[in-house]
């Protein structure tokens, strides 16, 4: 949930929100900010509108989307049952970066759930998302506003650059905050007997288990499919590899772009971002930093592995998925010899914080 001492933010302009609501009701697509990333929204009660999300993103038809509502009462309208575990988690973390997988109500369209018996619901905390959802009154199906499998957007500019005219309206409110979390919500399946963590988020496992009063299970073969859980996801276009901290310097090549929790090393590279050392700040800046490096023209993105601690679980998850495709294709390993021929000195890039 948002911090009690969070600074006040401007209320979204009523006319801007009303315009976005009108687009949704007409079956259009609206990009809007949440506290995690920007979402690409459509009226979840209009299957044809939701189908436009899939077309815009190039999203597989069996990959479910999450229904966003302004409060828990409206979220429950999309569920056939509301388990005690759902209520405990909603009470503790909504509005906030948590998605709950619950048994779907009879009216929920197959295109929303990927044909499954469960549906994902979330109540976001961002003031613009809250204003939009409250004015709309229904559920908005909204995955991240990017091409399927690519980096999630954390600004309106990212949305426009990636999706362009495929989006009917971008709810870009002057003075509104950027997504404070910066990576996608945690997803907990409460549709079966034991709660399961399907995707880690910045609400940590320990906090979720404390609210539940029970341990979270790991996904099994019967677990529902959920957004952002494919092996390769959140990926830059440039092949991306993860390198242990101890091997970073010797792994670097002249045409690499680097994301590390340190200043540039002595070995020359094309570009370098010194990322925050704190897990929350690192997550907040992660996708913006990866987009910057992806645009550098490097042959490879090299990411220094992050700590193996609970605070970094969600970041480790996103980085592993970002690097999966390159690793599966036998990209160079950390022990490969570096090539510094024709290299220039490392060029630091100001990190997003």
Short mmCIF file of C-alpha atoms in Angstrom, two decimals:
data_model
loop_
_atom_site.label_atom_id
_atom_site.label_comp_id
_atom_site.label_asym_id
_atom_site.label_seq_id
_atom_site.Cartn_x
_atom_site.Cartn_y
_atom_site.Cartn_z
CA UNK A 1 0.00 0.00 0.00
CA UNK A 2 1.14 3.60 -0.50
CA UNK A 3 3.24 5.05 2.28
CA UNK A 4 1.29 7.06 4.83
CA UNK A 5 3.61 10.03 4.36
CA UNK A 6 3.59 9.99 0.55
CA UNK A 7 3.55 13.51 -0.91
CA UNK A 8 0.29 14.90 -2.24
CA UNK A 9 -0.10 14.75 -6.02
CA UNK A 10 -2.36 16.78 -8.30
CA UNK A 11 -5.84 15.40 -8.86
CA UNK A 12 -6.25 14.33 -12.48
CA UNK A 13 -8.18 16.83 -14.58
CA UNK A 14 -11.83 15.77 -14.71
CA UNK A 15 -12.13 16.56 -18.41
CA UNK A 16 -9.08 14.45 -19.25
CA UNK A 17 -10.46 11.52 -17.27
CA UNK A 18 -13.91 11.91 -18.86
CA UNK A 19 -12.34 11.80 -22.32
CA UNK A 20 -10.52 8.57 -21.46
CA UNK A 21 -13.71 7.05 -20.02
CA UNK A 22 -15.56 7.89 -23.24
CA UNK A 23 -12.88 6.10 -25.27
CA UNK A 24 -13.18 3.00 -23.08
CA UNK A 25 -16.97 2.94 -23.33
CA UNK A 26 -16.72 3.23 -27.12
CA UNK A 27 -14.53 0.13 -27.24
CA UNK A 28 -11.23 1.97 -27.58
CA UNK A 29 -7.81 1.48 -26.02
CA UNK A 30 -6.53 3.81 -23.30
CA UNK A 31 -2.97 3.81 -21.96
CA UNK A 32 -2.79 4.94 -18.35
CA UNK A 33 -0.24 4.96 -15.54
CA UNK A 34 -0.33 2.71 -12.52
CA UNK A 35 2.11 2.53 -9.62
CA UNK A 36 3.78 -0.46 -11.31
CA UNK A 37 4.02 0.30 -15.06
CA UNK A 38 1.80 1.87 -17.71
CA UNK A 39 -1.18 -0.26 -18.74
CA UNK A 40 -3.03 -0.64 -22.03
CA UNK A 41 -6.68 -0.71 -21.06
CA UNK A 42 -9.98 -1.75 -22.60
CA UNK A 43 -13.45 -2.31 -21.19
CA UNK A 44 -13.19 -5.83 -19.78
CA UNK A 45 -16.90 -6.37 -20.46
CA UNK A 46 -16.43 -5.86 -24.22
CA UNK A 47 -14.65 -8.87 -25.77
CA UNK A 48 -14.09 -7.02 -29.05
CA UNK A 49 -12.38 -4.19 -27.20
CA UNK A 50 -10.16 -6.61 -25.27
CA UNK A 51 -9.29 -8.30 -28.57
CA UNK A 52 -7.83 -4.98 -29.71
CA UNK A 53 -5.33 -5.17 -26.82
CA UNK A 54 -4.11 -8.52 -28.13
CA UNK A 55 -3.81 -7.15 -31.67
CA UNK A 56 -1.94 -4.02 -30.57
CA UNK A 57 0.53 -5.95 -28.45
CA UNK A 58 0.89 -9.05 -30.61
CA UNK A 59 -0.19 -10.99 -27.54
CA UNK A 60 -0.99 -14.74 -27.73
CA UNK A 61 -4.71 -15.41 -27.42
CA UNK A 62 -4.29 -17.81 -24.50
CA UNK A 63 -2.31 -15.32 -22.37
CA UNK A 64 -4.73 -13.84 -19.80
CA UNK A 65 -5.04 -10.17 -18.90
CA UNK A 66 -5.70 -8.59 -15.50
CA UNK A 67 -8.94 -6.77 -14.69
CA UNK A 68 -8.38 -3.48 -12.85
CA UNK A 69 -11.04 -1.89 -10.68
CA UNK A 70 -11.23 1.09 -8.36
CA UNK A 71 -11.89 -0.93 -5.19
CA UNK A 72 -12.22 -4.43 -3.79
CA UNK A 73 -16.03 -4.42 -3.96
CA UNK A 74 -15.88 -3.94 -7.72
CA UNK A 75 -13.13 -6.52 -8.04
CA UNK A 76 -15.36 -9.07 -6.34
CA UNK A 77 -17.93 -8.61 -9.11
CA UNK A 78 -15.53 -10.43 -11.44
CA UNK A 79 -15.20 -13.43 -9.11
CA UNK A 80 -17.48 -16.43 -8.70
CA UNK A 81 -16.10 -16.86 -5.18
CA UNK A 82 -13.99 -14.71 -2.90
CA UNK A 83 -11.81 -16.91 -0.68
CA UNK A 84 -10.70 -15.81 2.75
CA UNK A 85 -7.14 -15.62 1.44
CA UNK A 86 -8.25 -13.07 -1.15
CA UNK A 87 -9.86 -10.91 1.49
CA UNK A 88 -6.81 -11.04 3.74
CA UNK A 89 -4.51 -9.96 0.94
CA UNK A 90 -6.88 -7.28 -0.35
CA UNK A 91 -7.24 -5.83 3.15
CA UNK A 92 -3.47 -5.72 3.57
CA UNK A 93 -2.28 -4.51 0.16
CA UNK A 94 -5.04 -2.87 -1.87
CA UNK A 95 -4.90 -0.44 -3.42
CA UNK A 96 -1.41 -1.48 -4.43
CA UNK A 97 0.87 -3.64 -6.59
CA UNK A 98 -0.81 -7.00 -6.02
CA UNK A 99 -2.89 -9.11 -8.41
CA UNK A 100 -5.14 -11.86 -7.09
CA UNK A 101 -6.18 -14.87 -9.17
CA UNK A 102 -9.71 -15.87 -8.17
CA UNK A 103 -12.43 -18.13 -9.61
CA UNK A 104 -14.01 -16.25 -12.52
CA UNK A 105 -17.62 -15.10 -12.53
CA UNK A 106 -19.91 -16.47 -15.23
CA UNK A 107 -19.97 -13.18 -17.17
CA UNK A 108 -16.18 -12.94 -17.59
CA UNK A 109 -15.21 -13.43 -21.23
CA UNK A 110 -12.78 -16.14 -22.27
CA UNK A 111 -10.54 -13.60 -23.94
CA UNK A 112 -9.89 -12.00 -20.54
CA UNK A 113 -8.92 -15.27 -18.83
CA UNK A 114 -7.29 -17.08 -21.75
CA UNK A 115 -10.12 -19.60 -21.47
CA UNK A 116 -9.23 -20.52 -17.88
CA UNK A 117 -11.54 -20.95 -14.91
CA UNK A 118 -9.83 -18.14 -12.97
CA UNK A 119 -9.37 -14.41 -13.50
CA UNK A 120 -6.77 -11.91 -12.28
CA UNK A 121 -8.02 -8.78 -10.50
CA UNK A 122 -6.17 -5.77 -9.12
CA UNK A 123 -6.90 -2.42 -7.46
CA UNK A 124 -4.07 -0.05 -8.41
CA UNK A 125 -2.95 2.80 -6.17
CA UNK A 126 -1.82 5.39 -8.73
CA UNK A 127 -4.04 8.51 -8.51
CA UNK A 128 -4.61 8.67 -12.27
CA UNK A 129 -5.56 4.99 -12.44
CA UNK A 130 -7.85 5.44 -9.45
CA UNK A 131 -9.56 8.45 -11.01
CA UNK A 132 -10.04 6.65 -14.33
CA UNK A 133 -11.39 3.46 -12.79
CA UNK A 134 -13.72 5.26 -10.37
CA UNK A 135 -15.18 7.36 -13.18
CA UNK A 136 -15.50 4.36 -15.50
CA UNK A 137 -17.18 2.27 -12.83
CA UNK A 138 -16.44 -1.12 -14.36
CA UNK A 139 -13.44 -3.34 -14.91
CA UNK A 140 -10.60 -2.38 -17.23
CA UNK A 141 -8.56 -5.22 -18.73
CA UNK A 142 -5.00 -3.93 -18.88
CA UNK A 143 -1.68 -5.66 -19.48
CA UNK A 144 1.43 -3.51 -19.80
CA UNK A 145 1.37 -1.04 -22.70
CA UNK A 146 4.17 -2.54 -24.80
CA UNK A 147 4.72 -5.12 -27.50
CA UNK A 148 4.34 -8.60 -26.10
CA UNK A 149 7.47 -9.90 -24.39
CA UNK A 150 9.27 -6.54 -24.49
CA UNK A 151 10.20 -4.10 -21.75
CA UNK A 152 7.26 -2.66 -19.86
CA UNK A 153 6.77 1.12 -20.19
CA UNK A 154 7.23 3.46 -17.25
CA UNK A 155 6.40 6.71 -19.05
CA UNK A 156 3.92 8.01 -21.60
CA UNK A 157 6.83 8.49 -24.00
CA UNK A 158 7.64 4.77 -23.79
CA UNK A 159 4.03 3.96 -24.69
CA UNK A 160 3.95 6.31 -27.65
CA UNK A 161 7.32 5.11 -28.93
CA UNK A 162 6.31 1.47 -28.76
CA UNK A 163 2.63 1.37 -29.69
CA UNK A 164 2.05 4.64 -31.56
CA UNK A 165 -1.32 4.88 -33.30
CA UNK A 166 -2.44 1.48 -31.98
CA UNK A 167 -3.48 3.34 -28.79
CA UNK A 168 -6.59 5.51 -29.09
CA UNK A 169 -5.83 7.68 -26.06
CA UNK A 170 -2.85 8.18 -23.73
CA UNK A 171 -3.97 9.51 -20.33
CA UNK A 172 -0.88 11.62 -19.74
CA UNK A 173 -1.79 13.99 -16.90
CA UNK A 174 0.65 16.89 -16.32
CA UNK A 175 2.21 16.71 -12.88
CA UNK A 176 1.14 13.12 -12.24
CA UNK A 177 3.83 10.87 -10.75
CA UNK A 178 5.72 8.24 -12.69
CA UNK A 179 5.06 4.64 -11.63
CA UNK A 180 6.59 4.49 -8.14
CA UNK A 181 7.27 0.74 -8.16
CA UNK A 182 8.55 0.41 -11.71
CA UNK A 183 7.99 -3.33 -12.23
CA UNK A 184 4.83 -5.38 -12.46
CA UNK A 185 2.64 -6.45 -9.55
CA UNK A 186 3.06 -9.60 -7.52
CA UNK A 187 0.54 -12.25 -8.58
CA UNK A 188 -0.93 -14.64 -6.02
CA UNK A 189 -3.27 -17.45 -7.02
CA UNK A 190 -5.99 -17.88 -4.39
CA UNK A 191 -8.34 -19.83 -6.65
CA UNK A 192 -7.24 -23.20 -5.24
CA UNK A 193 -6.77 -24.71 -1.81
CA UNK A 194 -3.32 -23.25 -1.11
CA UNK A 195 -2.20 -19.77 -2.17
CA UNK A 196 0.57 -19.81 -4.77
CA UNK A 197 2.98 -17.03 -5.70
CA UNK A 198 2.89 -17.01 -9.51
CA UNK A 199 4.97 -13.87 -10.02
CA UNK A 200 7.03 -12.06 -7.38
CA UNK A 201 6.66 -8.32 -6.96
CA UNK A 202 7.92 -5.61 -4.67
CA UNK A 203 5.44 -6.70 -2.02
CA UNK A 204 7.74 -9.40 -0.72
CA UNK A 205 6.99 -13.04 -0.06
CA UNK A 206 7.36 -12.60 3.71
CA UNK A 207 4.83 -9.75 3.80
CA UNK A 208 2.34 -11.75 1.75
CA UNK A 209 2.73 -14.79 3.99
CA UNK A 210 2.33 -12.66 7.10
CA UNK A 211 -0.96 -11.28 5.79
CA UNK A 212 -2.15 -14.76 4.85
CA UNK A 213 -1.00 -16.45 8.02
CA UNK A 214 0.25 -19.26 5.79
CA UNK A 215 3.13 -20.14 3.49
CA UNK A 216 2.92 -19.52 -0.24
CA UNK A 217 3.34 -22.59 -2.42
CA UNK A 218 5.37 -22.69 -5.61
CA UNK A 219 3.59 -23.05 -8.97
CA UNK A 220 2.84 -26.59 -10.13
CA UNK A 221 1.64 -27.98 -13.46
CA UNK A 222 -1.97 -27.15 -12.57
CA UNK A 223 -1.27 -23.50 -11.73
CA UNK A 224 -3.21 -20.97 -13.80
CA UNK A 225 -1.41 -19.17 -16.58
CA UNK A 226 -0.74 -15.58 -15.58
CA UNK A 227 0.61 -12.39 -17.09
CA UNK A 228 4.38 -12.10 -17.33
CA UNK A 229 5.25 -15.66 -16.33
CA UNK A 230 6.73 -16.95 -19.59
CA UNK A 231 10.40 -17.89 -19.47
CA UNK A 232 11.30 -15.10 -21.88
CA UNK A 233 9.64 -11.79 -21.06
CA UNK A 234 10.41 -8.14 -20.20
CA UNK A 235 13.19 -8.38 -22.79
CA UNK A 236 15.22 -5.70 -24.57
CA UNK A 237 15.70 -6.17 -28.30
CA UNK A 238 19.45 -6.43 -27.74
CA UNK A 239 20.66 -9.84 -26.46
CA UNK A 240 21.00 -9.58 -22.70
CA UNK A 241 23.21 -11.62 -20.37
CA UNK A 242 23.54 -11.72 -16.59
CA UNK A 243 27.03 -11.82 -15.14
CA UNK A 244 28.05 -12.50 -11.51
CA UNK A 245 29.55 -9.45 -9.81
CA UNK A 246 32.91 -11.12 -9.34
CA UNK A 247 33.23 -11.80 -13.09
CA UNK A 248 31.84 -8.55 -14.46
CA UNK A 249 35.06 -6.79 -15.41
CA UNK A 250 36.64 -9.70 -17.24
CA UNK A 251 33.37 -10.48 -19.05
CA UNK A 252 33.07 -7.09 -20.73
CA UNK A 253 33.59 -6.53 -24.43
CA UNK A 254 34.09 -3.29 -26.33
CA UNK A 255 30.59 -3.23 -27.83
CA UNK A 256 28.72 -4.03 -24.61
CA UNK A 257 26.27 -1.77 -22.80
CA UNK A 258 26.36 -2.36 -19.06
CA UNK A 259 23.91 -2.10 -16.17
CA UNK A 260 25.77 -2.47 -12.88
CA UNK A 261 25.51 -1.36 -9.29
CA UNK A 262 28.88 0.37 -9.50
CA UNK A 263 30.74 3.03 -11.43
CA UNK A 264 32.31 2.11 -14.80
CA UNK A 265 35.14 -0.38 -14.65
CA UNK A 266 38.45 0.19 -16.36
CA UNK A 267 37.62 -2.06 -19.31
CA UNK A 268 36.19 -0.08 -22.26
CA UNK A 269 32.51 -0.49 -23.21
CA UNK A 270 29.99 1.30 -25.40
CA UNK A 271 27.77 2.54 -22.55
CA UNK A 272 27.39 2.11 -18.80
CA UNK A 273 24.62 2.87 -16.30
CA UNK A 274 25.46 2.83 -12.60
CA UNK A 275 22.17 1.60 -11.13
CA UNK A 276 20.96 2.17 -7.55
CA UNK A 277 22.23 -0.20 -4.87
CA UNK A 278 18.84 -0.36 -3.13
CA UNK A 279 16.37 -2.97 -4.42
CA UNK A 280 13.33 -0.66 -4.53
CA UNK A 281 15.22 2.14 -6.28
CA UNK A 282 16.79 -0.36 -8.70
CA UNK A 283 13.34 -1.75 -9.59
CA UNK A 284 11.89 1.74 -10.03
CA UNK A 285 14.56 2.61 -12.62
CA UNK A 286 15.05 -0.85 -14.18
CA UNK A 287 13.00 -0.65 -17.35
CA UNK A 288 13.96 2.95 -18.13
CA UNK A 289 17.61 2.02 -17.72
CA UNK A 290 17.29 -1.07 -19.92
CA UNK A 291 15.50 0.98 -22.59
CA UNK A 292 18.33 3.52 -22.56
CA UNK A 293 20.94 0.80 -22.98
CA UNK A 294 18.84 -0.96 -25.63
CA UNK A 295 18.91 2.24 -27.69
CA UNK A 296 22.70 2.61 -27.40
CA UNK A 297 23.48 0.45 -30.43
CA UNK A 298 25.43 -2.08 -28.37
CA UNK A 299 25.84 -5.65 -29.57
CA UNK A 300 25.02 -7.02 -26.12
CA UNK A 301 23.56 -5.82 -22.84
CA UNK A 302 25.50 -7.04 -19.82
CA UNK A 303 23.71 -6.86 -16.47
CA UNK A 304 25.54 -7.36 -13.21
CA UNK A 305 23.68 -10.02 -11.22
CA UNK A 306 21.80 -8.62 -8.23
CA UNK A 307 21.99 -9.95 -4.67
CA UNK A 308 20.46 -13.31 -3.84
CA UNK A 309 18.28 -11.99 -1.04
CA UNK A 310 14.54 -11.71 -0.45
CA UNK A 311 14.45 -7.97 -1.17
CA UNK A 312 15.72 -8.60 -4.69
CA UNK A 313 13.47 -11.57 -5.61
CA UNK A 314 11.24 -9.66 -8.02
CA UNK A 315 14.17 -7.92 -9.71
CA UNK A 316 15.97 -11.27 -10.13
CA UNK A 317 12.81 -12.67 -11.72
CA UNK A 318 12.56 -9.85 -14.27
CA UNK A 319 16.24 -9.97 -15.15
CA UNK A 320 16.22 -13.75 -15.59
CA UNK A 321 13.31 -13.48 -18.01
CA UNK A 322 14.93 -10.57 -19.86
CA UNK A 323 18.08 -12.63 -20.40
CA UNK A 324 16.41 -15.99 -21.11
CA UNK A 325 16.30 -15.71 -24.88
CA UNK A 326 19.99 -14.84 -25.22
CA UNK A 327 21.03 -17.54 -22.78
CA UNK A 328 18.89 -20.11 -24.57
CA UNK A 329 20.66 -19.19 -27.80
CA UNK A 330 24.05 -19.82 -26.19
CA UNK A 331 25.04 -16.19 -25.85
CA UNK A 332 28.64 -15.56 -24.64
CA UNK A 333 29.20 -16.57 -21.04
CA UNK A 334 30.74 -14.51 -18.29
CA UNK A 335 34.04 -16.33 -18.73
CA UNK A 336 34.36 -15.48 -22.43
CA UNK A 337 37.48 -13.50 -23.28
CA UNK A 338 36.86 -9.79 -23.65
CA UNK A 339 37.73 -8.04 -26.91
CA UNK A 340 38.89 -4.46 -26.46
CA UNK A 341 40.10 -3.85 -30.02
CA UNK A 342 39.15 -0.39 -31.25
CA UNK A 343 37.52 0.38 -27.93
CA UNK A 344 36.87 3.73 -26.35
CA UNK A 345 36.80 4.46 -22.60
CA UNK A 346 33.60 3.57 -20.71
CA UNK A 347 30.90 6.19 -21.08
CA UNK A 348 28.76 6.54 -17.93
CA UNK A 349 25.07 7.27 -18.44
CA UNK A 350 23.05 9.01 -15.79
CA UNK A 351 20.95 6.37 -14.07
CA UNK A 352 17.25 6.71 -13.44
CA UNK A 353 16.53 6.95 -9.72
#
